[in-house]
Coordinates of C-alpha atoms in Angstrom, one line a residue:
X461 CA -33.5 19.3 156.5
X462 CA -32.1 15.8 157.4
X463 CA -34.1 12.6 157.1
X464 CA -33.3 9.1 158.5
X465 CA -34.9 5.9 157.5
X466 CA -34.4 4.5 161.0
X467 CA -36.3 5.7 164.0
X468 CA -33.9 7.2 166.5
X469 CA -36.2 8.6 169.2
X470 CA -39.7 8.6 170.4
X471 CA -42.2 5.8 170.4
X472 CA -40.6 3.9 167.5
X473 CA -37.1 3.6 169.1
X474 CA -38.1 0.3 170.7
X475 CA -38.0 -1.2 167.3
X476 CA -34.2 -0.8 167.1
X477 CA -33.8 -1.8 170.7
X478 CA -35.5 -5.1 170.1
X479 CA -35.0 -6.2 166.5
X480 CA -31.4 -5.1 165.8
X481 CA -29.9 -7.3 168.7
X482 CA -32.3 -10.1 167.6
X483 CA -31.2 -9.9 164.0
X484 CA -27.5 -9.8 165.1
X485 CA -28.0 -12.8 167.3
X486 CA -29.6 -14.8 164.5
X487 CA -26.8 -13.9 162.1
X488 CA -24.1 -15.0 164.7
X489 CA -25.9 -18.3 165.3
X490 CA -26.2 -18.9 161.6
X491 CA -22.5 -18.2 161.0
X492 CA -21.5 -20.4 163.9
X493 CA -23.7 -23.2 162.7
X494 CA -22.3 -23.0 159.1
X495 CA -18.8 -23.1 160.5
X496 CA -19.6 -26.1 162.6
X497 CA -21.1 -28.0 159.6
X498 CA -18.1 -27.0 157.5
X499 CA -15.5 -28.1 160.0
X500 CA -17.2 -31.4 160.8
X501 CA -18.6 -32.2 157.4
X502 CA -18.1 -35.8 156.1
X503 CA -16.3 -34.7 153.0
X504 CA -13.6 -33.0 155.0
X505 CA -10.7 -31.5 153.0
X506 CA -10.4 -34.2 150.3
X507 CA -13.2 -33.0 148.2
X508 CA -14.3 -29.7 146.6
X509 CA -12.4 -26.5 146.6
X510 CA -10.0 -27.2 149.5
X511 CA -8.6 -30.3 147.6
X512 CA -7.4 -27.9 145.0
X513 CA -5.5 -25.7 147.4
X514 CA -2.1 -24.9 146.0
X515 CA 1.0 -25.0 148.1
X516 CA 2.8 -21.8 148.8
X517 CA 6.6 -21.5 149.1
X518 CA 6.1 -18.3 151.1
X519 CA 3.8 -20.2 153.5
X520 CA 6.4 -23.0 153.8
X521 CA 9.1 -20.4 154.6
X522 CA 7.0 -18.9 157.4
X523 CA 6.3 -22.4 158.9
X524 CA 10.1 -23.1 158.8
X525 CA 10.8 -20.0 160.7
X526 CA 8.2 -20.7 163.3
X527 CA 9.4 -24.3 163.8
X528 CA 13.1 -23.3 164.0
X529 CA 12.5 -20.5 166.5
X530 CA 9.7 -22.1 168.5
X531 CA 11.1 -25.6 168.8
X532 CA 14.6 -24.3 168.9
X533 CA 13.8 -22.5 172.1
X534 CA 11.4 -25.0 173.6
X535 CA 13.0 -28.3 172.5
X536 CA 16.6 -27.3 171.7
X537 CA 15.9 -28.5 168.2
X538 CA 19.0 -29.4 166.2
X539 CA 19.6 -30.4 162.6
X540 CA 22.6 -32.4 161.7
X541 CA 23.9 -33.7 158.3
X542 CA 22.0 -31.1 156.3
X543 CA 25.0 -30.8 154.0
X544 CA 24.2 -34.3 152.6
X545 CA 21.0 -33.0 151.0
X546 CA 21.3 -32.0 147.3
X547 CA 19.9 -28.5 146.6
X548 CA 18.8 -29.3 143.1
X549 CA 17.4 -32.2 141.2
X550 CA 14.9 -34.9 142.3
X551 CA 15.5 -36.4 145.8
X552 CA 13.6 -38.5 148.3
X553 CA 14.0 -37.9 152.0
X554 CA 13.1 -40.9 154.2
X555 CA 12.9 -41.0 158.0
X556 CA 11.3 -42.8 160.9
X557 CA 7.9 -41.7 162.2
X558 CA 7.0 -41.3 165.8
X559 CA 5.0 -38.0 166.1
X560 CA 2.6 -35.8 164.3
X561 CA 5.2 -33.1 164.1
X562 CA 7.7 -35.3 162.1
X563 CA 6.6 -33.9 158.7
X564 CA 7.1 -30.4 159.8
X565 CA 10.6 -31.2 161.1
X566 CA 11.6 -32.9 157.8
X567 CA 10.2 -29.9 155.9
X568 CA 12.0 -27.5 158.1
X569 CA 15.3 -29.4 158.1
X570 CA 15.6 -29.9 154.3
X571 CA 17.0 -26.7 152.8
X572 CA 14.6 -26.7 149.9
X573 CA 10.8 -26.9 149.6
X574 CA 9.8 -30.5 150.3
X575 CA 6.5 -32.3 149.4
X576 CA 5.5 -34.6 152.3
X577 CA 3.3 -37.6 151.9
X578 CA 0.8 -37.6 154.8
X579 CA -2.0 -40.0 155.8
X580 CA -5.4 -39.2 154.3
X581 CA -7.1 -39.0 157.7
X582 CA -5.1 -35.9 158.5
X583 CA -7.0 -34.1 155.7
X584 CA -10.5 -34.8 156.9
X585 CA -10.7 -31.5 158.9
X586 CA -11.0 -28.8 156.2
X587 CA -8.9 -26.2 158.1
X588 CA -6.1 -28.7 158.8
X589 CA -6.4 -29.9 155.2
X590 CA -5.9 -26.3 153.9
X591 CA -2.9 -25.8 156.2
X592 CA -1.3 -29.1 155.2
X593 CA -1.7 -28.4 151.5
X594 CA -0.3 -24.9 151.9
X595 CA 2.9 -26.6 153.3
X596 CA 3.1 -28.8 150.2
X597 CA 1.8 -31.9 152.0
X598 CA -0.5 -34.3 150.0
X599 CA -2.7 -37.2 151.2
X600 CA -2.2 -40.9 150.8
X601 CA -4.7 -43.7 151.6
X602 CA -2.8 -46.3 153.6
X603 CA -5.4 -49.0 153.4
X604 CA -5.4 -49.5 149.6
X605 CA -3.4 -48.6 146.5
X606 CA -3.7 -44.8 146.0
X607 CA -3.2 -43.9 142.4
X608 CA -3.7 -40.2 143.0
X609 CA -1.0 -40.1 145.7
X610 CA 1.3 -42.1 143.5
X611 CA 0.8 -39.7 140.6
X612 CA 1.5 -36.8 142.9
X613 CA 4.7 -38.3 144.2
X614 CA 5.9 -39.2 140.7
X615 CA 5.1 -35.7 139.5
X616 CA 7.2 -34.2 142.4
X617 CA 10.3 -36.2 141.4
X618 CA 9.7 -35.7 137.7
X619 CA 9.7 -32.0 138.3
X620 CA 13.1 -32.3 140.0
X621 CA 11.7 -31.5 143.5
X622 CA 12.1 -33.0 147.0
X623 CA 9.8 -35.7 148.3
X624 CA 9.5 -36.6 151.9
X625 CA 8.2 -40.0 153.1
X626 CA 7.8 -42.2 156.2
X627 CA 8.0 -45.7 154.9
X628 CA 7.0 -47.5 158.1
X629 CA 3.4 -46.7 157.2
X630 CA 2.4 -45.5 160.6
X631 CA 3.7 -43.9 163.8
X632 CA 5.5 -45.9 166.5
X633 CA 5.1 -45.0 170.2
X634 CA 8.5 -46.2 171.4
X635 CA 10.8 -44.4 168.9
X636 CA 11.9 -47.7 167.3
X637 CA 12.1 -48.1 163.6
X638 CA 9.8 -50.7 162.0
X639 CA 10.7 -52.5 158.8
X640 CA 9.7 -50.4 155.8
X641 CA 6.6 -51.2 153.8
X642 CA 7.1 -53.1 150.5
X643 CA 7.4 -50.7 147.6
X644 CA 8.1 -47.7 149.8
X645 CA 11.0 -46.5 147.6
X646 CA 9.5 -47.4 144.3
X647 CA 9.2 -43.8 143.3
X648 CA 12.9 -43.2 143.7
X649 CA 13.7 -46.4 141.8
X650 CA 11.6 -45.2 138.9
X651 CA 13.5 -41.9 138.5
X652 CA 16.8 -43.2 139.9
X653 CA 16.6 -40.4 142.4
X654 CA 19.0 -40.3 145.3
X655 CA 17.6 -41.1 148.7
X656 CA 18.5 -39.3 151.9
X657 CA 18.1 -41.3 155.1
X658 CA 17.0 -39.4 158.2
X659 CA 16.3 -40.1 161.9
X660 CA 14.2 -38.0 164.2
X661 CA 15.3 -38.5 167.8
X662 CA 12.9 -38.1 170.8
X663 CA 9.8 -37.0 168.8
X664 CA 7.9 -40.0 170.3
X665 CA 8.3 -38.2 173.7
X666 CA 7.2 -34.8 172.4
X667 CA 3.5 -35.4 172.7
X668 CA 2.6 -39.0 173.6
X669 CA -0.9 -40.3 174.1
X670 CA -2.7 -38.6 176.9
X671 CA -0.5 -35.6 176.8
X672 CA -2.4 -32.3 176.3
X673 CA 0.6 -30.1 175.7
X674 CA 4.0 -30.8 174.0
X675 CA 6.8 -31.6 176.3
X676 CA 10.1 -29.7 176.4
X677 CA 12.2 -32.7 175.3
X678 CA 15.4 -32.2 173.3
X679 CA 14.9 -33.1 169.6
X680 CA 17.5 -33.9 167.1
X681 CA 17.0 -34.5 163.3
X682 CA 20.0 -36.2 161.7
X683 CA 20.4 -36.7 158.0
X684 CA 22.9 -39.2 156.5
X685 CA 24.8 -39.5 153.3
X686 CA 22.7 -40.1 150.2
X687 CA 22.0 -43.5 148.7
X688 CA 23.0 -43.3 145.0
X689 CA 20.1 -45.3 143.6
X690 CA 21.3 -45.0 140.0
X691 CA 24.7 -46.5 140.9
X692 CA 23.2 -49.2 143.1
X693 CA 20.8 -50.2 140.2
X694 CA 23.8 -50.2 137.8
X695 CA 25.6 -52.5 140.2
X696 CA 22.8 -55.0 140.0
X697 CA 21.1 -54.2 143.3
X698 CA 17.4 -55.0 143.5
X699 CA 14.7 -52.8 144.9
X700 CA 14.5 -55.0 148.0
X701 CA 18.2 -54.8 148.6
X702 CA 18.2 -51.0 148.2
X703 CA 15.3 -50.7 150.6
X704 CA 17.1 -52.9 153.2
X705 CA 20.2 -50.8 152.9
X706 CA 18.1 -47.7 153.4
X707 CA 16.5 -49.2 156.5
X708 CA 19.9 -50.0 158.0
X709 CA 21.2 -46.5 157.2
X710 CA 18.2 -45.0 159.1
X711 CA 18.8 -47.3 162.1
X712 CA 22.5 -46.5 162.0
X713 CA 21.6 -42.8 162.3
X714 CA 19.4 -43.6 165.2
X715 CA 22.2 -45.5 167.0
X716 CA 24.5 -42.5 166.5
X717 CA 22.0 -40.1 168.0
X718 CA 20.5 -42.2 170.8
X719 CA 23.4 -44.6 171.6
X720 CA 21.2 -47.6 171.3
X721 CA 19.8 -50.1 168.8
X722 CA 16.6 -48.5 167.4
X723 CA 15.5 -51.4 165.2
X724 CA 12.1 -52.9 165.9
X725 CA 11.6 -56.1 164.0
X726 CA 8.7 -57.5 166.0
X727 CA 5.3 -58.0 164.4
X728 CA 3.4 -55.7 166.7
X729 CA 6.1 -53.1 167.4
X730 CA 3.7 -51.0 169.5
X731 CA 2.4 -49.2 166.4
X732 CA 0.0 -46.4 166.8
X733 CA -2.4 -45.9 163.9
X734 CA -2.5 -42.1 163.9

């Protein structure tokens, strides 16, 4: 004889018909509410468990493949000068910043895992925070000195890894290159790490303000010859002089790619705090 703890027929079947859908509905609403609270919580991704998310080289490789194939087909993405990037030892890669996709382009173009310094605001959404940390990105507070970000950047170079930075401090909407923030290359100076200049062409047109879908504009990422920081310091160059040389190198790459002067020395420069 077979017994069931749930009524399946007769006068008690209405219990299942009413209460099971009701319980399922309550469970779904509760899960959705918890997800909403989690995704929009004030602590975002900078506190708690997500802040301890470890980067994954396998995850980085997957992102590289997706970017190369996807943007290669859609944006005719090209990388030039990759041979200038050392495959071992500490190195800093520096480029202009015009789009939210710039970090992924640098990470894809550099032929080794690269830790990218990204504005803290990008980590406020926990899901986005998890994704960024998996791709080796780490947050920096642009409004005040950030000792945690500085320690992270120094640790990257100390471990002989690659560090990616955008020394303008914010995005620019016109594709011009603003003067670099003071102290932007201090990490490379401390470890006498070589610096690779880079220029990302047309990324400011990829998804400008008001655009709901990326545009199919051709994008080129060009890397230049390294700045030998150790040799420049030995020759008596100051940090400011090295940074000025780096700025000129980045702008020179921009002229080679775009055929025009990409320097923007104005005070406003059309910056976009994003």
